[in-house]
PDB file of C-alpha atoms in Angstrom:
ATOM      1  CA  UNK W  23      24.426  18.503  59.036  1.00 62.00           C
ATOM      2  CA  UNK W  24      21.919  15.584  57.794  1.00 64.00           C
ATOM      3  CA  UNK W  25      20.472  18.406  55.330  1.00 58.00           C
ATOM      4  CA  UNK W  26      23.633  18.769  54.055  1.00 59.00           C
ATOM      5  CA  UNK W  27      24.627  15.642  53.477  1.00 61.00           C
ATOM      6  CA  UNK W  28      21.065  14.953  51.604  1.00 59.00           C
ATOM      7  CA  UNK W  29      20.922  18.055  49.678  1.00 54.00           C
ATOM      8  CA  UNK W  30      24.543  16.923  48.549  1.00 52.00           C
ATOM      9  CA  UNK W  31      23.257  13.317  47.911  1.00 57.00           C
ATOM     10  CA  UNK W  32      20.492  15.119  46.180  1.00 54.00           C
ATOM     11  CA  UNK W  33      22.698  17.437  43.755  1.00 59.00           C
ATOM     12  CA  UNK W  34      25.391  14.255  42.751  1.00 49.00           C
ATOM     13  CA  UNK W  35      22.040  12.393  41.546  1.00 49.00           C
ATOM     14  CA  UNK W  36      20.620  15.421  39.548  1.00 45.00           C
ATOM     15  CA  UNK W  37      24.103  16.221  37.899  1.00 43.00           C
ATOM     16  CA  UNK W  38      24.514  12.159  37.110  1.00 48.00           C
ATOM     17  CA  UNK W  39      21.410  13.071  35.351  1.00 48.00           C
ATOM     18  CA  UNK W  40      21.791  15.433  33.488  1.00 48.00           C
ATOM     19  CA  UNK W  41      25.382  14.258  32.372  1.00 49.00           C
ATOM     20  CA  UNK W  42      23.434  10.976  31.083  1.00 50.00           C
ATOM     21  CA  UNK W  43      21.244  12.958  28.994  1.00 57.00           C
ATOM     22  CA  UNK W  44      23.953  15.372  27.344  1.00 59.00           C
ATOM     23  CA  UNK W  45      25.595  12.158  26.363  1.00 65.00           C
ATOM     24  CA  UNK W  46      22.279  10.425  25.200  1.00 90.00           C
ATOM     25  CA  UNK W  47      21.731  13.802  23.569  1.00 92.00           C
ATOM     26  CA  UNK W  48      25.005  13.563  21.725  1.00 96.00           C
ATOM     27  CA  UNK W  49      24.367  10.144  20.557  1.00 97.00           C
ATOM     28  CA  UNK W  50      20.643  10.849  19.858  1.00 98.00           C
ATOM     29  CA  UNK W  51      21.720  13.909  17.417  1.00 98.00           C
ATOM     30  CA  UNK W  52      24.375  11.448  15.909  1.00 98.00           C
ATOM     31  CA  UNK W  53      21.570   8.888  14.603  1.00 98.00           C
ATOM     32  CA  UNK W  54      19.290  11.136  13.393  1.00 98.00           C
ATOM     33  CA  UNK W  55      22.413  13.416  11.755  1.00 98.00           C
ATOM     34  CA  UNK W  56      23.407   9.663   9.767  1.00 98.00           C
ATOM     35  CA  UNK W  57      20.203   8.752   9.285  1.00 98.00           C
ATOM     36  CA  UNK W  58      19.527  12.005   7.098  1.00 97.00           C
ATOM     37  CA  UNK W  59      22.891  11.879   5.426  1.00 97.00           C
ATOM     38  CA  UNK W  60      21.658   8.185   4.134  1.00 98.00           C
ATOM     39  CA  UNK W  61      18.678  10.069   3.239  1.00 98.00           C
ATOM     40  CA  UNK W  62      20.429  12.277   0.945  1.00 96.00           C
ATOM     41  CA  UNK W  63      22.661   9.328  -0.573  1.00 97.00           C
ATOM     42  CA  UNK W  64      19.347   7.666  -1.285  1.00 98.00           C
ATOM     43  CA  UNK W  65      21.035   4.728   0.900  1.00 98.00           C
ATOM     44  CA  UNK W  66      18.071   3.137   2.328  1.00 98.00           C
ATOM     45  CA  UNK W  67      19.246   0.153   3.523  1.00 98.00           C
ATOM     46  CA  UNK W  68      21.830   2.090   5.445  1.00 98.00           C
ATOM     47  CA  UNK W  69      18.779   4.632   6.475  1.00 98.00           C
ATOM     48  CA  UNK W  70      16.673   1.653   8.014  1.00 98.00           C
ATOM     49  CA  UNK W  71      19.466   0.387  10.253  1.00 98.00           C
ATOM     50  CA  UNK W  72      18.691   3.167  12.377  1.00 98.00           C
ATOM     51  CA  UNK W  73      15.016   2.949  12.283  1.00 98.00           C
ATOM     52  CA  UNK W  74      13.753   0.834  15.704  1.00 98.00           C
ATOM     53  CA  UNK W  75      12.012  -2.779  15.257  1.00 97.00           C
ATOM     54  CA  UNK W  76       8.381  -1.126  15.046  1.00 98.00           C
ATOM     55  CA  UNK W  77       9.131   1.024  12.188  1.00 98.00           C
ATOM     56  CA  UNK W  78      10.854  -2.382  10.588  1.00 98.00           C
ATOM     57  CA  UNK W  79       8.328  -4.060  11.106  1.00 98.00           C
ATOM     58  CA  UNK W  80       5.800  -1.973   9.605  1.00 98.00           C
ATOM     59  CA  UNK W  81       7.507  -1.114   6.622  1.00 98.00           C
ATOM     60  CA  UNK W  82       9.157  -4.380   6.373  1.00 98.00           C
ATOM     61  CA  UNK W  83      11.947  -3.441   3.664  1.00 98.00           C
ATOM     62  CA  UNK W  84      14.433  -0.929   3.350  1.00 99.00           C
ATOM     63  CA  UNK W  85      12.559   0.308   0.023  1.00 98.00           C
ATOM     64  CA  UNK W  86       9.278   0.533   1.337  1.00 98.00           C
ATOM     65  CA  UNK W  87      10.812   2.470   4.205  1.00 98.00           C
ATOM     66  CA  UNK W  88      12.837   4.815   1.617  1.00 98.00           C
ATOM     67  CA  UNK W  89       9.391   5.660  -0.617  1.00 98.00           C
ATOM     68  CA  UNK W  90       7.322   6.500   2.636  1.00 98.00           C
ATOM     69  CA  UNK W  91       9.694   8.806   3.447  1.00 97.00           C
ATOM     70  CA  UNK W  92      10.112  10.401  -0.044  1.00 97.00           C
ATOM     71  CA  UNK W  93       6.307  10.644  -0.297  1.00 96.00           C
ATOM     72  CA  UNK W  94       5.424  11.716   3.430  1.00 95.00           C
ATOM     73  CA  UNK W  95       8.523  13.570   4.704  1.00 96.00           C
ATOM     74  CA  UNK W  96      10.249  14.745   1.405  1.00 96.00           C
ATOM     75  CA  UNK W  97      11.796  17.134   3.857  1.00 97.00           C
ATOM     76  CA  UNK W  98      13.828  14.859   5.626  1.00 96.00           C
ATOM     77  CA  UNK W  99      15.002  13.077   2.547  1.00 97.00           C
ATOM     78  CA  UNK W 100      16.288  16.261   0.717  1.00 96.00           C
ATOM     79  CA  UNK W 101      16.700  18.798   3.804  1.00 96.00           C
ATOM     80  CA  UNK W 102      19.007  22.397   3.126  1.00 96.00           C
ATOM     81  CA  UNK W 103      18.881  22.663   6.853  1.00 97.00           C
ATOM     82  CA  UNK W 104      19.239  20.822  10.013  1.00 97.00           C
ATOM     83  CA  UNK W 105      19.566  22.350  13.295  1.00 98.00           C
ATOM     84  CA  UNK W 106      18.666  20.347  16.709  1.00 98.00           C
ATOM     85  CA  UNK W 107      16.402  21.690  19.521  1.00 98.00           C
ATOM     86  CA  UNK W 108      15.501  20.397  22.813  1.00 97.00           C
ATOM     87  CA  UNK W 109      15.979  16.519  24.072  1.00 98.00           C
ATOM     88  CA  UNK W 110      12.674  16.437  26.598  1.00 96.00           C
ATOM     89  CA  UNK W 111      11.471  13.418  28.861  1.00 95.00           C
ATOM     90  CA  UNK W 112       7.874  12.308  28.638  1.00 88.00           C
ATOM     91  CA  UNK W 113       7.421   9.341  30.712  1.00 84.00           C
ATOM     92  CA  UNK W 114      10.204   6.936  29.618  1.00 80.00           C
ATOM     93  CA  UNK W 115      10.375   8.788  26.306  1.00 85.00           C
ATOM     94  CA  UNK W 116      12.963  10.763  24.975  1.00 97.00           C
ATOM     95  CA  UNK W 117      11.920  13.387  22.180  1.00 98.00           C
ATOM     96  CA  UNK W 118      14.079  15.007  20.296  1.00 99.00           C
ATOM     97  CA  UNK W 119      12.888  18.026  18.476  1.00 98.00           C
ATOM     98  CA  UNK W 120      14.770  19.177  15.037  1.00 98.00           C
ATOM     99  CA  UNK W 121      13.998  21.780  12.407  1.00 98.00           C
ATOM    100  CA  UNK W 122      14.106  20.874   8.588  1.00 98.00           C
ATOM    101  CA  UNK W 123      14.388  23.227   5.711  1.00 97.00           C
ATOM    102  CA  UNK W 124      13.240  21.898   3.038  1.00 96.00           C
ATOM    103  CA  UNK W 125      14.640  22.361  -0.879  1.00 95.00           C
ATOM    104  CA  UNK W 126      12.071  25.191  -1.264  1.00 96.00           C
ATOM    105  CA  UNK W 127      12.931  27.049   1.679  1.00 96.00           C
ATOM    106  CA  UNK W 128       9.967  25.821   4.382  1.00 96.00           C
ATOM    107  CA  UNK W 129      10.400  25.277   7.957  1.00 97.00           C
ATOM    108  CA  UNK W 130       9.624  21.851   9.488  1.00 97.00           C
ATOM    109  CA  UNK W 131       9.617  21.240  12.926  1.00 98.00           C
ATOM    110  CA  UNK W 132       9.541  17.213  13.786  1.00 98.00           C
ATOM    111  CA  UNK W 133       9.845  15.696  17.010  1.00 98.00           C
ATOM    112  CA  UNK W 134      11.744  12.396  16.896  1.00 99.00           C
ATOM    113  CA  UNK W 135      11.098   9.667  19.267  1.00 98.00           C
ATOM    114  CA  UNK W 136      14.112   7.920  20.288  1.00 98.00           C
ATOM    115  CA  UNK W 137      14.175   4.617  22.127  1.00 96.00           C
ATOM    116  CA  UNK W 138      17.318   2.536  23.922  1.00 95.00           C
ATOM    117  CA  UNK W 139      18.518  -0.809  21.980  1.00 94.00           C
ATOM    118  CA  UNK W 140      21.286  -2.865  22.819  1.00 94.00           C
ATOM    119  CA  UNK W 141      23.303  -1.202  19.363  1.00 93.00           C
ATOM    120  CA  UNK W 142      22.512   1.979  20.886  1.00 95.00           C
ATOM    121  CA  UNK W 143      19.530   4.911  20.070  1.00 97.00           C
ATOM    122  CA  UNK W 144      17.304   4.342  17.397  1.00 97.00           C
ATOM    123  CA  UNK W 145      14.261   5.868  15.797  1.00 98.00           C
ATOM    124  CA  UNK W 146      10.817   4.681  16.896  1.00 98.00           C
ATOM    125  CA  UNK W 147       8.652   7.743  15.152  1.00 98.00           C
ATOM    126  CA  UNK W 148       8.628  10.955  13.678  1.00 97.00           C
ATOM    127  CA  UNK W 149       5.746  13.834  14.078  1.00 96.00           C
ATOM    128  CA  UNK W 150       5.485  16.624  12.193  1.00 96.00           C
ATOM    129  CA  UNK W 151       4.701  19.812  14.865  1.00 94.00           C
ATOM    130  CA  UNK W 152       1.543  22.032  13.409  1.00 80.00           C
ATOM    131  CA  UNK W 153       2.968  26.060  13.812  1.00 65.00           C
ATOM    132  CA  UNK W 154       0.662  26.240  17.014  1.00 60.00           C
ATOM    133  CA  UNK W 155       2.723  22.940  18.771  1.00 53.00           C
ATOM    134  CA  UNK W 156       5.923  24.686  17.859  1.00 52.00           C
ATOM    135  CA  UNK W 157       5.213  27.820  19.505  1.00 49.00           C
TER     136      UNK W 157
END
């Protein structure tokens, strides 16, 4: 009876967990979705409200933000395509991996790193995945 009860205890704390994270996952996929779409309107301003402080730091303005990422991800600031892939834990981390298409047909895979803030989920980094990562 006392495994019971702690293999139940058990299963209600893994299923609170992974409720949390198909809601974070929701959100998470939400910021990244209107972060592009700002991309595409060329609103950068809009765009680096959902960048977190270290990226605001570094970049400083919303138009220094919006010509890094025309010059190092032109893929994310034009994309054809956006589809979401996994949401995986490293640590206190939570990646999110998408793939990109860009205007001339290539496949990106990026893994975004997504950090807690008191206005919600917001975008700490972006690395692009080589073909052998991706695998």
């Amino acid at each position: 009876m006392k495994h019971l009860l702690l293999a139940l205890v058990v299963i209600a704390g893994l299923s609170r967990e992974v409720e949390a994270q198909q809601s974070a996952a929701g959100e998470i996929e939400g910021i990244i979705s209107q972060q592009m779409d700002a991309f595409q309107r060329d609103d950068f301003f809009q765009a680096f409200g959902f960048a977190a402080d270290n990226i605001r730091r570094m970049f400083g303005t919303p138009e220094n933000f919006g010509e890094m990422v025309k010059r190092g991800y032109p893929m994310v600031h034009r994309p054809t395509d956006v589809r979401f892939g996994t949401l995986r834990q490293e640590g206190d981390a939570l990646w999110q991996r998408v793939l990109v298409r860009d205007e001339a047909g290539a496949l990106y895979v990026l893994d975004y790193l997504m950090v807690p803030t008191d206005v919600g989920w917001r975008i700490a980094a972006v690395q692009m995945i080589t073909t052998d990562e991706s695998a």
